[in-house]
mmCIF file of C-alpha atoms in Angstrom:
data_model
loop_
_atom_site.group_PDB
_atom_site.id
_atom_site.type_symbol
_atom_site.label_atom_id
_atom_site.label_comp_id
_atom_site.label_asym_id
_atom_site.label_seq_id
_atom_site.Cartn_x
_atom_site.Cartn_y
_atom_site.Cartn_z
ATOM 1 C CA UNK L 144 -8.661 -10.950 -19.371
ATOM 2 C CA UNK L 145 -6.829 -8.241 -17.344
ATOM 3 C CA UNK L 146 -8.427 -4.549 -18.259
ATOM 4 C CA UNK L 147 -6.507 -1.307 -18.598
ATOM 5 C CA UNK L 148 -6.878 -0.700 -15.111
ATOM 6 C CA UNK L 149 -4.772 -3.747 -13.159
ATOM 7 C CA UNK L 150 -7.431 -3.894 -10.558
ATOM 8 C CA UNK L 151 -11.055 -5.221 -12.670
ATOM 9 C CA UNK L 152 -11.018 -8.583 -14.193
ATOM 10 C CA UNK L 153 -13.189 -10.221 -17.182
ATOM 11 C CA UNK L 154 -14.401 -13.153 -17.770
ATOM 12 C CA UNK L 155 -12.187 -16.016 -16.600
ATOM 13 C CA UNK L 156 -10.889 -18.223 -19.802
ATOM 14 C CA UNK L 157 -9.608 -21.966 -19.535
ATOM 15 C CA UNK L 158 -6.155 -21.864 -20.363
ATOM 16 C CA UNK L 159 -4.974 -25.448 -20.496
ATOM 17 C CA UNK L 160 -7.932 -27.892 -19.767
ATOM 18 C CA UNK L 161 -6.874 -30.836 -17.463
ATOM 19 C CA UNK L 162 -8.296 -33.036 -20.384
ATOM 20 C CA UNK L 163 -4.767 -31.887 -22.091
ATOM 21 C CA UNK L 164 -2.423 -32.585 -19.230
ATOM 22 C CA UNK L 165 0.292 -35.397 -20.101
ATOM 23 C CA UNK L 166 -1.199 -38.469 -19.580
ATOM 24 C CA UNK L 167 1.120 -39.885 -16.486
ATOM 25 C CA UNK L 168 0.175 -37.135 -14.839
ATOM 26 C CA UNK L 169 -2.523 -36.233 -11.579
ATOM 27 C CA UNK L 170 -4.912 -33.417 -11.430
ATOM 28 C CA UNK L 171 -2.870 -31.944 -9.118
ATOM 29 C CA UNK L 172 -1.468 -29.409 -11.304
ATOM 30 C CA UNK L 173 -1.721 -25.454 -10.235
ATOM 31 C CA UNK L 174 -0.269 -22.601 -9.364
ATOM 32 C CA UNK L 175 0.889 -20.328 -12.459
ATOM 33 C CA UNK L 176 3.729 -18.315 -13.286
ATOM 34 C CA UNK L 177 3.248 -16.350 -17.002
ATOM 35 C CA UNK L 178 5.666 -13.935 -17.953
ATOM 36 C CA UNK L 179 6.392 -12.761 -21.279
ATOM 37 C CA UNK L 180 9.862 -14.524 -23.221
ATOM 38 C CA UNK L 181 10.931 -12.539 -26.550
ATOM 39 C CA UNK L 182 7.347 -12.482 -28.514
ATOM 40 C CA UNK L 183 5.691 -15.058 -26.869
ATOM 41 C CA UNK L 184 4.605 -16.038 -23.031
ATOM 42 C CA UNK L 185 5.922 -18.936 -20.825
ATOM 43 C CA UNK L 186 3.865 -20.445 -18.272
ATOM 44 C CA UNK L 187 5.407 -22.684 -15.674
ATOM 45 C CA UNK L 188 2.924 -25.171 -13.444
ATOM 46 C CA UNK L 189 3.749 -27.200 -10.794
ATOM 47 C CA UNK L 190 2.576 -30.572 -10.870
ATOM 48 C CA UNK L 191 2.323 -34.051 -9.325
ATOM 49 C CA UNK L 192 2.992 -37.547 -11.727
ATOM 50 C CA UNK L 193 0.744 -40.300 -10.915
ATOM 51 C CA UNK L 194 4.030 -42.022 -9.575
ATOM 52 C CA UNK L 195 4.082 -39.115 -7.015
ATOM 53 C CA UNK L 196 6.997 -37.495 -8.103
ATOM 54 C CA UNK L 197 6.958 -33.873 -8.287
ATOM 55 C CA UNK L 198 7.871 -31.655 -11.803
ATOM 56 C CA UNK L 199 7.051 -28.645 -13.612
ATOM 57 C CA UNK L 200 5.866 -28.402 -17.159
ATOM 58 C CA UNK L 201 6.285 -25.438 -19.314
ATOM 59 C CA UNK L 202 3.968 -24.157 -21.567
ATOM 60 C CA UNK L 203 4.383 -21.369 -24.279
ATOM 61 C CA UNK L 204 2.003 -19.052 -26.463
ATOM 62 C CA UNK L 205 1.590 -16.874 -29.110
ATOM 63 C CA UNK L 206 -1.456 -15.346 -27.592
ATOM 64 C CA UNK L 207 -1.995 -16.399 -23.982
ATOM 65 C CA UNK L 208 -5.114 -18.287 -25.391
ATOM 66 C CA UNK L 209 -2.936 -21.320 -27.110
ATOM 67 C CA UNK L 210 -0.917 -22.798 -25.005
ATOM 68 C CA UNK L 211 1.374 -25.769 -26.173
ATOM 69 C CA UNK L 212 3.465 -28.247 -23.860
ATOM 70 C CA UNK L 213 7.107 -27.127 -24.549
ATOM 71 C CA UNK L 214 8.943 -29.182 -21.488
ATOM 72 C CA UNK L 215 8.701 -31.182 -18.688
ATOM 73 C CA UNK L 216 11.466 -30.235 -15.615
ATOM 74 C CA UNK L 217 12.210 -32.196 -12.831
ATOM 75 C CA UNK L 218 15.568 -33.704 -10.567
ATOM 76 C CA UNK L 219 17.814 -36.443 -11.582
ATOM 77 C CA UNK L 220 16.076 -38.870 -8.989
ATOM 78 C CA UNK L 221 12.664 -37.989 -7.413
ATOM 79 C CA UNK L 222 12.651 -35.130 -4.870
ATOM 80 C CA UNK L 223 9.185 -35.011 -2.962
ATOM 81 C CA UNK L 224 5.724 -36.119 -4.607
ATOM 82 C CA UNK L 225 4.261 -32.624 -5.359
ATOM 83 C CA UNK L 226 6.450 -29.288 -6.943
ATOM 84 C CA UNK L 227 3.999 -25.825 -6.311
ATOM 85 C CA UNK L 228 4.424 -22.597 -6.847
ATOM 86 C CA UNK L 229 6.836 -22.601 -9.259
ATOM 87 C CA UNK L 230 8.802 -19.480 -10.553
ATOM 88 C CA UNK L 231 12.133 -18.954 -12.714
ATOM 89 C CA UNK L 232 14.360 -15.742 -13.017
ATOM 90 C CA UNK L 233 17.306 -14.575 -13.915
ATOM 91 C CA UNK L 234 20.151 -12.716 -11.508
ATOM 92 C CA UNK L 235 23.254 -11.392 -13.378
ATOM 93 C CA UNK L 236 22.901 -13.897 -16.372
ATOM 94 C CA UNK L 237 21.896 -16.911 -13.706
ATOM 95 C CA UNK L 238 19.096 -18.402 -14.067
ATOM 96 C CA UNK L 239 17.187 -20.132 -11.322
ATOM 97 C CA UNK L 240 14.231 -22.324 -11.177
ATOM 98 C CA UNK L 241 12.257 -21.489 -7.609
ATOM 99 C CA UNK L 242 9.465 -24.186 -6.456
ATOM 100 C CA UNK L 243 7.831 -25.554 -2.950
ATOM 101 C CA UNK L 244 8.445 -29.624 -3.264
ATOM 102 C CA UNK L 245 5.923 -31.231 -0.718
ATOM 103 C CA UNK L 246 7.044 -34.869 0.646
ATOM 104 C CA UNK L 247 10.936 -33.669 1.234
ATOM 105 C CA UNK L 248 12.532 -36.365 3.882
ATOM 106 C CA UNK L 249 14.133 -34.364 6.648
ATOM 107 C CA UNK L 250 18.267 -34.521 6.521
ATOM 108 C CA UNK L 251 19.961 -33.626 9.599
ATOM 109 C CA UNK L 252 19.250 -29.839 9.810
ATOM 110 C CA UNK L 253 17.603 -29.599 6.712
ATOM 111 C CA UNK L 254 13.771 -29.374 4.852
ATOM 112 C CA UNK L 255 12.681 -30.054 8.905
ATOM 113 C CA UNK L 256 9.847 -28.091 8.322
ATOM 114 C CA UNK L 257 6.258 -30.195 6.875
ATOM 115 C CA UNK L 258 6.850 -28.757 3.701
ATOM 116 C CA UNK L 259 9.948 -26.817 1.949
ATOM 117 C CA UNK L 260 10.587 -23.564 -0.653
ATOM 118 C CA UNK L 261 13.711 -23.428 -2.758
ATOM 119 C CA UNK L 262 15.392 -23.289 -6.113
ATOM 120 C CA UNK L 263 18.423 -24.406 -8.110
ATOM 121 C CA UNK L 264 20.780 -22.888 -10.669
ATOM 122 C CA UNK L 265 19.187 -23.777 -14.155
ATOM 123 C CA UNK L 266 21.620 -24.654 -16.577
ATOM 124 C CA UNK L 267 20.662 -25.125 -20.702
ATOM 125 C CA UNK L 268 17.364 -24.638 -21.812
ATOM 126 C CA UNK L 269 14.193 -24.277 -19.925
ATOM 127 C CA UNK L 270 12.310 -25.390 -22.943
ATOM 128 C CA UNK L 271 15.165 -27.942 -24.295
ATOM 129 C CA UNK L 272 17.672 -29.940 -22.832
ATOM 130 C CA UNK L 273 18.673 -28.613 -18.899
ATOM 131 C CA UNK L 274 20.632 -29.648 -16.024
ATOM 132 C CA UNK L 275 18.739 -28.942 -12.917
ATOM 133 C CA UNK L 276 21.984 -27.921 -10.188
ATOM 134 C CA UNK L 277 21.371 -29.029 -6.224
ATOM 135 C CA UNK L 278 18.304 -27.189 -4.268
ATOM 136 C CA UNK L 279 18.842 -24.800 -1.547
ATOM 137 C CA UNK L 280 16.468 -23.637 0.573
ATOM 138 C CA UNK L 281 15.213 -19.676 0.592
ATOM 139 C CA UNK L 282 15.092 -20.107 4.179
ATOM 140 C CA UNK L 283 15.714 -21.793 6.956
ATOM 141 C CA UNK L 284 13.188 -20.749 9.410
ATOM 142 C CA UNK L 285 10.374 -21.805 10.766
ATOM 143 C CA UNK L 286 7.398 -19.955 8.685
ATOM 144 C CA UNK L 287 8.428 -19.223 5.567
ATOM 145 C CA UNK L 288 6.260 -20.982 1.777
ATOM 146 C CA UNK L 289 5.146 -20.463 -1.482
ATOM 147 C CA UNK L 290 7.229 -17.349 -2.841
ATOM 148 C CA UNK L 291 7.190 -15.740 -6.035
ATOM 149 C CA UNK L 292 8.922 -12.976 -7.326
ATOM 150 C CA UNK L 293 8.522 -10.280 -9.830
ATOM 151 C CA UNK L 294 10.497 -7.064 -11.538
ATOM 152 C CA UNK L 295 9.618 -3.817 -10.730
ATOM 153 C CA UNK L 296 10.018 -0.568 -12.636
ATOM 154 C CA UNK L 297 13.816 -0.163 -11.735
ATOM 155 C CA UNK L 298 14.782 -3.760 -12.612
ATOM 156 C CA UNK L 299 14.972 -5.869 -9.366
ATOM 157 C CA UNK L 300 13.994 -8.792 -8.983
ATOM 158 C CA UNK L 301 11.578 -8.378 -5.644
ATOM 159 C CA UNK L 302 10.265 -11.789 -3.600
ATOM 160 C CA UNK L 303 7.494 -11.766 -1.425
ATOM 161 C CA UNK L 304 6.914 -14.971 0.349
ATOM 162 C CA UNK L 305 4.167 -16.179 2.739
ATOM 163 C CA UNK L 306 5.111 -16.662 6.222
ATOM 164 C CA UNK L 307 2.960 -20.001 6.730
ATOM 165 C CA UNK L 308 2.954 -23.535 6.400
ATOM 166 C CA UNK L 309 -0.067 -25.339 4.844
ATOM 167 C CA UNK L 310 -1.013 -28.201 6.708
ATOM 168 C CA UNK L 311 1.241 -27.373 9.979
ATOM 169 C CA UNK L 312 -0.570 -28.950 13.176
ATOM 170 C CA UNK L 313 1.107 -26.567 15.647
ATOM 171 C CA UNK L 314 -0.232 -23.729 14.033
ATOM 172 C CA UNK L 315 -3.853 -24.037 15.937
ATOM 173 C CA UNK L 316 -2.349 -22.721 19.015
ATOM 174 C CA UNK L 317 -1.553 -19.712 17.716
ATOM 175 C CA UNK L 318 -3.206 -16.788 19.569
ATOM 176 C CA UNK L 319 -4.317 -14.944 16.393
ATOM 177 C CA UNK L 320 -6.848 -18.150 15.622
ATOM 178 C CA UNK L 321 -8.966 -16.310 18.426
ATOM 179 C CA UNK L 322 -8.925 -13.008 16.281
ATOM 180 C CA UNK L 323 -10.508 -15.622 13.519
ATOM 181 C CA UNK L 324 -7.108 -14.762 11.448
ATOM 182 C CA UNK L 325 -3.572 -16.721 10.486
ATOM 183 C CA UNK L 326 -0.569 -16.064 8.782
ATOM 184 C CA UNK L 327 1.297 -12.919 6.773
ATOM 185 C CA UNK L 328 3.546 -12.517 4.513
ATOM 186 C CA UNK L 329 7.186 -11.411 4.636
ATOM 187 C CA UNK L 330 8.503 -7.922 3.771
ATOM 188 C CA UNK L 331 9.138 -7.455 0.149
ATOM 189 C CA UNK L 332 13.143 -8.842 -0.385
ATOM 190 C CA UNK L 333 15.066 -7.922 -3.040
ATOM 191 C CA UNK L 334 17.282 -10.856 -5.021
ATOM 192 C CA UNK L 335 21.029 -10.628 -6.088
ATOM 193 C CA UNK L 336 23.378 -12.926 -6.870
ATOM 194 C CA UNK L 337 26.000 -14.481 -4.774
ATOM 195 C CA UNK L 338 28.991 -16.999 -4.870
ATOM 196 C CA UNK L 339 28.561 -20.308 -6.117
ATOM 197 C CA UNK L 340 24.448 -19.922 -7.134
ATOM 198 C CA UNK L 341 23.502 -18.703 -3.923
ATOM 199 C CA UNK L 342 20.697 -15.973 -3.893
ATOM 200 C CA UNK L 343 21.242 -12.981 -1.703
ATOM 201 C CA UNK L 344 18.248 -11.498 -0.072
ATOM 202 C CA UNK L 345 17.838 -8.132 1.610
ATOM 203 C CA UNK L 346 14.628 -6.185 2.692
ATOM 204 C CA UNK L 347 13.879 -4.159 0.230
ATOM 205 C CA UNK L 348 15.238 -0.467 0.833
ATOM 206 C CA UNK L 349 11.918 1.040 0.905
ATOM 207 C CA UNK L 350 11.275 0.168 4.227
ATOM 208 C CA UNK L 351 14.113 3.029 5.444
ATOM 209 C CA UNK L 352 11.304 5.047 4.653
ATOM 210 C CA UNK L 353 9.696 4.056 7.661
ATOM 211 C CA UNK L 354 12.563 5.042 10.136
ATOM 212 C CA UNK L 355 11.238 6.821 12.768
ATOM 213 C CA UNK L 356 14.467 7.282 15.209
ATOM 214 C CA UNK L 357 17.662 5.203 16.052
ATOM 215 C CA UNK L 358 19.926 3.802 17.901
ATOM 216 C CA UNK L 359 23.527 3.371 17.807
ATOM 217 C CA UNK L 360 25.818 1.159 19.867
ATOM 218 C CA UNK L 361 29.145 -0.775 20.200
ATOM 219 C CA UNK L 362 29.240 -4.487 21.072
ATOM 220 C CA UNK L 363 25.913 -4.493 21.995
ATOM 221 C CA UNK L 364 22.748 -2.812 22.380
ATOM 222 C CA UNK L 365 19.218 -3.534 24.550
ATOM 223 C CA UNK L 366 15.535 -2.110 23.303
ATOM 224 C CA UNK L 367 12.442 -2.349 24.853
ATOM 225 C CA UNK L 368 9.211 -1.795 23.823
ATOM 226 C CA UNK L 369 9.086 -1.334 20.267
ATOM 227 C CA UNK L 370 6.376 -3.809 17.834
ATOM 228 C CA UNK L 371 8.012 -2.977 14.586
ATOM 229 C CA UNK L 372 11.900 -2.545 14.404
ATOM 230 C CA UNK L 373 15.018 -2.921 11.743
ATOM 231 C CA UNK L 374 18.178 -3.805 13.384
ATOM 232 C CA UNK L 375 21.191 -4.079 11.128
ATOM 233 C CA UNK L 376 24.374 -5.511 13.435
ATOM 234 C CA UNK L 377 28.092 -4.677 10.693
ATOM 235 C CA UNK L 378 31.474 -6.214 11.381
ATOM 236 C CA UNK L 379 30.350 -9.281 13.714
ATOM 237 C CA UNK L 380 33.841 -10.825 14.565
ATOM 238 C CA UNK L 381 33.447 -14.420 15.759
ATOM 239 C CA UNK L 382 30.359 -14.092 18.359
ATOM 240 C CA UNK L 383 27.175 -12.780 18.168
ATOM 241 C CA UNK L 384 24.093 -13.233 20.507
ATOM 242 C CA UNK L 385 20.815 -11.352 19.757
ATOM 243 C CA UNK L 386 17.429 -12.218 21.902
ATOM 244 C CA UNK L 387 13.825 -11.224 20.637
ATOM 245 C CA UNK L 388 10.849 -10.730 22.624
ATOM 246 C CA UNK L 389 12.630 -12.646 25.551
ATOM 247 C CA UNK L 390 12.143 -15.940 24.184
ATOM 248 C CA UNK L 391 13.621 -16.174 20.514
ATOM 249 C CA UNK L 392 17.520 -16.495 20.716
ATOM 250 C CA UNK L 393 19.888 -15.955 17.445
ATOM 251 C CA UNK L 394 23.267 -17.009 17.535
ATOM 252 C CA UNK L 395 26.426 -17.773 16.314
ATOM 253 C CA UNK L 396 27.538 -21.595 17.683
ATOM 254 C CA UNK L 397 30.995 -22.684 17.326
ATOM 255 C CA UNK L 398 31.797 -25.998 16.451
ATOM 256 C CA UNK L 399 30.618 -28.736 19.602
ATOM 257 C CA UNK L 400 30.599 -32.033 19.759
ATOM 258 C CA UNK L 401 29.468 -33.542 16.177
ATOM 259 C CA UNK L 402 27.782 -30.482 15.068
ATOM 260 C CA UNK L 403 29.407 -28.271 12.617
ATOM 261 C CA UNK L 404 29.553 -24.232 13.479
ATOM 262 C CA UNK L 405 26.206 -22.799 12.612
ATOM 263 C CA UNK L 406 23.597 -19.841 13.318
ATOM 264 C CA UNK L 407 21.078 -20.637 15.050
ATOM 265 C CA UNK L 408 17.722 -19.591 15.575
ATOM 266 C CA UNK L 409 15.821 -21.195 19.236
ATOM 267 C CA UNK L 410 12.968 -20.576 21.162
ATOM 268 C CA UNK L 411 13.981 -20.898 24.248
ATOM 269 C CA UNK L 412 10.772 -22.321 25.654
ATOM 270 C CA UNK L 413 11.231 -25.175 23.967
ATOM 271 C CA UNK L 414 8.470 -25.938 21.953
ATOM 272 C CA UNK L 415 5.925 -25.069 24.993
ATOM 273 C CA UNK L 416 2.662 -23.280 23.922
ATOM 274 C CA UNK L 417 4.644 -19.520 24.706
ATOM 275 C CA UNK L 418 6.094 -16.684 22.001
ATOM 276 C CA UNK L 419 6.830 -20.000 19.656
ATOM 277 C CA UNK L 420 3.591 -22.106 20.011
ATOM 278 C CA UNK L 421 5.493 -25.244 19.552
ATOM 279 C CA UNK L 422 8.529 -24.181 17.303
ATOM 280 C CA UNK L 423 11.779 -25.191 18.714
ATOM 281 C CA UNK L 424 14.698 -24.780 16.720
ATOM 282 C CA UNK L 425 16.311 -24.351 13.437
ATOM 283 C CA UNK L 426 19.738 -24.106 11.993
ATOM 284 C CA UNK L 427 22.406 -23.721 9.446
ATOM 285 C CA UNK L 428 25.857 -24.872 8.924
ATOM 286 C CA UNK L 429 28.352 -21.461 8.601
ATOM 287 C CA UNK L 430 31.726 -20.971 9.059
ATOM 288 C CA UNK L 431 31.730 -17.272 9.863
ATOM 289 C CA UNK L 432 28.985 -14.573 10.665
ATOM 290 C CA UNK L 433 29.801 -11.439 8.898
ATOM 291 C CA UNK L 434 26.491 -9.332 9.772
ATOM 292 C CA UNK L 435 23.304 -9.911 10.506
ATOM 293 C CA UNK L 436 19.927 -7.739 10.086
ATOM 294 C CA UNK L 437 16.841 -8.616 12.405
ATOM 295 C CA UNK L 438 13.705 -7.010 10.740
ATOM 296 C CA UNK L 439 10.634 -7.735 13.453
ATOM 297 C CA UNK L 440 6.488 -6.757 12.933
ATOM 298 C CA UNK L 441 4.647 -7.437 15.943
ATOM 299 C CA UNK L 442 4.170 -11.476 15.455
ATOM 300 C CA UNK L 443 6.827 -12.021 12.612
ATOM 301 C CA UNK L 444 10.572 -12.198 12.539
ATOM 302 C CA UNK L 445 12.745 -12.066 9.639
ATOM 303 C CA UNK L 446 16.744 -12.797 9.950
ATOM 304 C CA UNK L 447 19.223 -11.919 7.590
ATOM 305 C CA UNK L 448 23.014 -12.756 7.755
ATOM 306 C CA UNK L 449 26.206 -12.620 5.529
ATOM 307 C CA UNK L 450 24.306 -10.442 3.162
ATOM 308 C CA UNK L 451 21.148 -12.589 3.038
ATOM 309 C CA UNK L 452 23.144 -15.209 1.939
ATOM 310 C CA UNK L 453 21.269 -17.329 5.098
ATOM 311 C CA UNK L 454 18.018 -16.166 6.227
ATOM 312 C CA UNK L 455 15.571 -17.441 8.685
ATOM 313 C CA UNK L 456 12.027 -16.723 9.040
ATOM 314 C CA UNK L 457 9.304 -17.279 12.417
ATOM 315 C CA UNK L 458 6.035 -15.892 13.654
ATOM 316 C CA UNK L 459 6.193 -15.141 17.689
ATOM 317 C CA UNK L 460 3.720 -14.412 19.982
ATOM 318 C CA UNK L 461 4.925 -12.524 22.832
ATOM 319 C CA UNK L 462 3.665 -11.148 25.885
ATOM 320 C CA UNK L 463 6.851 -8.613 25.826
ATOM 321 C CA UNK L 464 8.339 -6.789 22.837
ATOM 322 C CA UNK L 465 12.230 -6.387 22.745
ATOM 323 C CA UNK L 466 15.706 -6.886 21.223
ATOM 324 C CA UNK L 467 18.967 -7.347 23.176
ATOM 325 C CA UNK L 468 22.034 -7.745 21.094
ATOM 326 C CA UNK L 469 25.754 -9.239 22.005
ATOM 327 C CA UNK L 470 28.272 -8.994 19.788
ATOM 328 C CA UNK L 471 31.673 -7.812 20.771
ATOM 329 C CA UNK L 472 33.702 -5.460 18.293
ATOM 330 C CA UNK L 473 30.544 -4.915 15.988
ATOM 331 C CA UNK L 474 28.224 -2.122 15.209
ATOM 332 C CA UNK L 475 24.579 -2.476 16.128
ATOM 333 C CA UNK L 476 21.841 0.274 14.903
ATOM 334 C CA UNK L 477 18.559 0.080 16.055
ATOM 335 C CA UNK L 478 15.855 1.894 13.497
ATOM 336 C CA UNK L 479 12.232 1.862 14.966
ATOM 337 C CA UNK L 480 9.941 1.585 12.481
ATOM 338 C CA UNK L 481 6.972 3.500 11.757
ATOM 339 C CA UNK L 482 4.093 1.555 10.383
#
């Protein structure tokens, strides 16, 4: 029972006692999401079936004390054995259903990390009949699980995700397991809609308030130095190069061989124990690169291009801090950032 204050907590309640879950189900049911519908409350939980495929089951309440099964949501055919941290929202009259499915098959370039984070357009009723539209993944980085999402007081929808990966095994070489600490999470990102059920995703705009001083060039631009920087790169017109730290490239790859065009995000050391710690690389098909942002914090990374249409997600480790950017006929401006 939350008090007036936000911050002190009663006495924890049992909500929906795993003597009530359906019977097909596992135990492994968690993570969640209550938000207020009309005048009652909808909770969404991920879950796990005892056939290990994953779903979500919706709940609703009069009272937040009562809660009654009102729907069971899953994918046409089975899509990984476990759906957590559910979350579902609406962007311009879209709806979208957000989870983490664990036990994803890799395809090609995609869901290549251990485990993935998406969502899907959510058409009918969340507590009736629904068609579920294909997943896409919030990003297509390297460290990047788990988001959720909320509305703040001037009516965006904000995401905050955590720049992780349970059960990663190349995560123990990470320098900061010395410092007895691991992982962070990304920089608040606002939502919007795009084309064809594709969320957009920006940083949000407070962090201009943290522009200390900037830099301006044409075609291409070289820091050195800084821990915590915003670049935003406008007009990009058919290349663009940036490097990070000296050993995380981003780029724009035409069309070669069998592979489609694509932005790309490598470390260049190549999965040795360096800036990467055994990340290698990570991609997306794209016809075009449009402009990209580059928002870096000391061990994190966050990528945005075409809007935040694509966005791509790493911790680094490096010995050096920097930025170099290539990309002819564009503007580049360099904010440092003042944390």
């Amino acid at each position: 029972v939350e008090r007036e204050d936000g911050v002190h907590f009663g006495t924890k309640e049992v909500a929906v006692s795993w003597e009530d879950y359906p019977k097909n189900y596992t135990c492994h049911i968690r993570d969640p999401k209550v938000w207020k519908h009309g005048d009652s409350y909808t909770m969404v939980l991920g879950s796990r079936r005892k056939d290990d495929v994953g779903e979500i089951l919706v709940y609703r309440s009069s009272d937040l004390k009562d809660w009654k099964l009102a729907n069971r949501v899953t994918s046409e055919t089975p899509f990984g054995y476990m759906w957590e941290c559910p979350d579902c929202f609406t962007l311009d009259g879209v709806r979208f259903l957000s989870f983490s499915p664990q036990g994803v098959d890799a395809q090609d370039w995609k869901y290549n990390n251990i485990y993935q984070s998406g969502y899907c357009r959510l058409e009918g009723d969340l507590y009736g009949d629904y068609e579920l539209k294909p997943f896409r993944e919030f990003d297509h980085g390297f460290d990047f699980y788990a988001p959720q999402t909320y509305l703040d007081q001037q009516g965006r929808r904000i995401l905050i995700g955590w720049m992780g990966m349970p059960d990663e095994p190349t995560y123990g070489n990470a320098p900061t397991v010395a410092c007895v600490w691991q992982h962070c999470m990304t920089v608040p990102r606002e939502l919007m809609a795009g084309d064809d059920g594709v969320v957009l995703q920006q940083p949000a705009r407070e962090i201009e308030r943290h522009y200390a001083s900037a830099r301006v060039g044409e075609g291409s631009l070289e820091v050195a130095g800084d821990t915590c920087f915003d670049v935003v790169v406008d007009g990009v017109d058919g290349t663009f190069a940036a490097t990070v730290d000296g050993e995380l490239k981003l780029s724009f790859v035409a069309t070669e061989a069998e592979l489609p065009s694509r932005f790309e995000m490598r470390f260049t050391d190549e999965g040795r124990a360096s800036a990467g710690c055994g990340r290698t690389v990570r991609w997306e098909p794209v016809d075009e690169v449009r402009n990209v942002r580059i928002v870096g914090d000391v061990s994190s990374v966050e990528v945005f291009v075409n809007d935040g249409a694509l966005v791509f997600s790493t911790r680094i480790y490096p010995e050096t801090y920097g930025v170099s950017v290539d990309a002819p006929g564009a503007s580049v401006t360099y904010h440092t950032l003042n944390v």
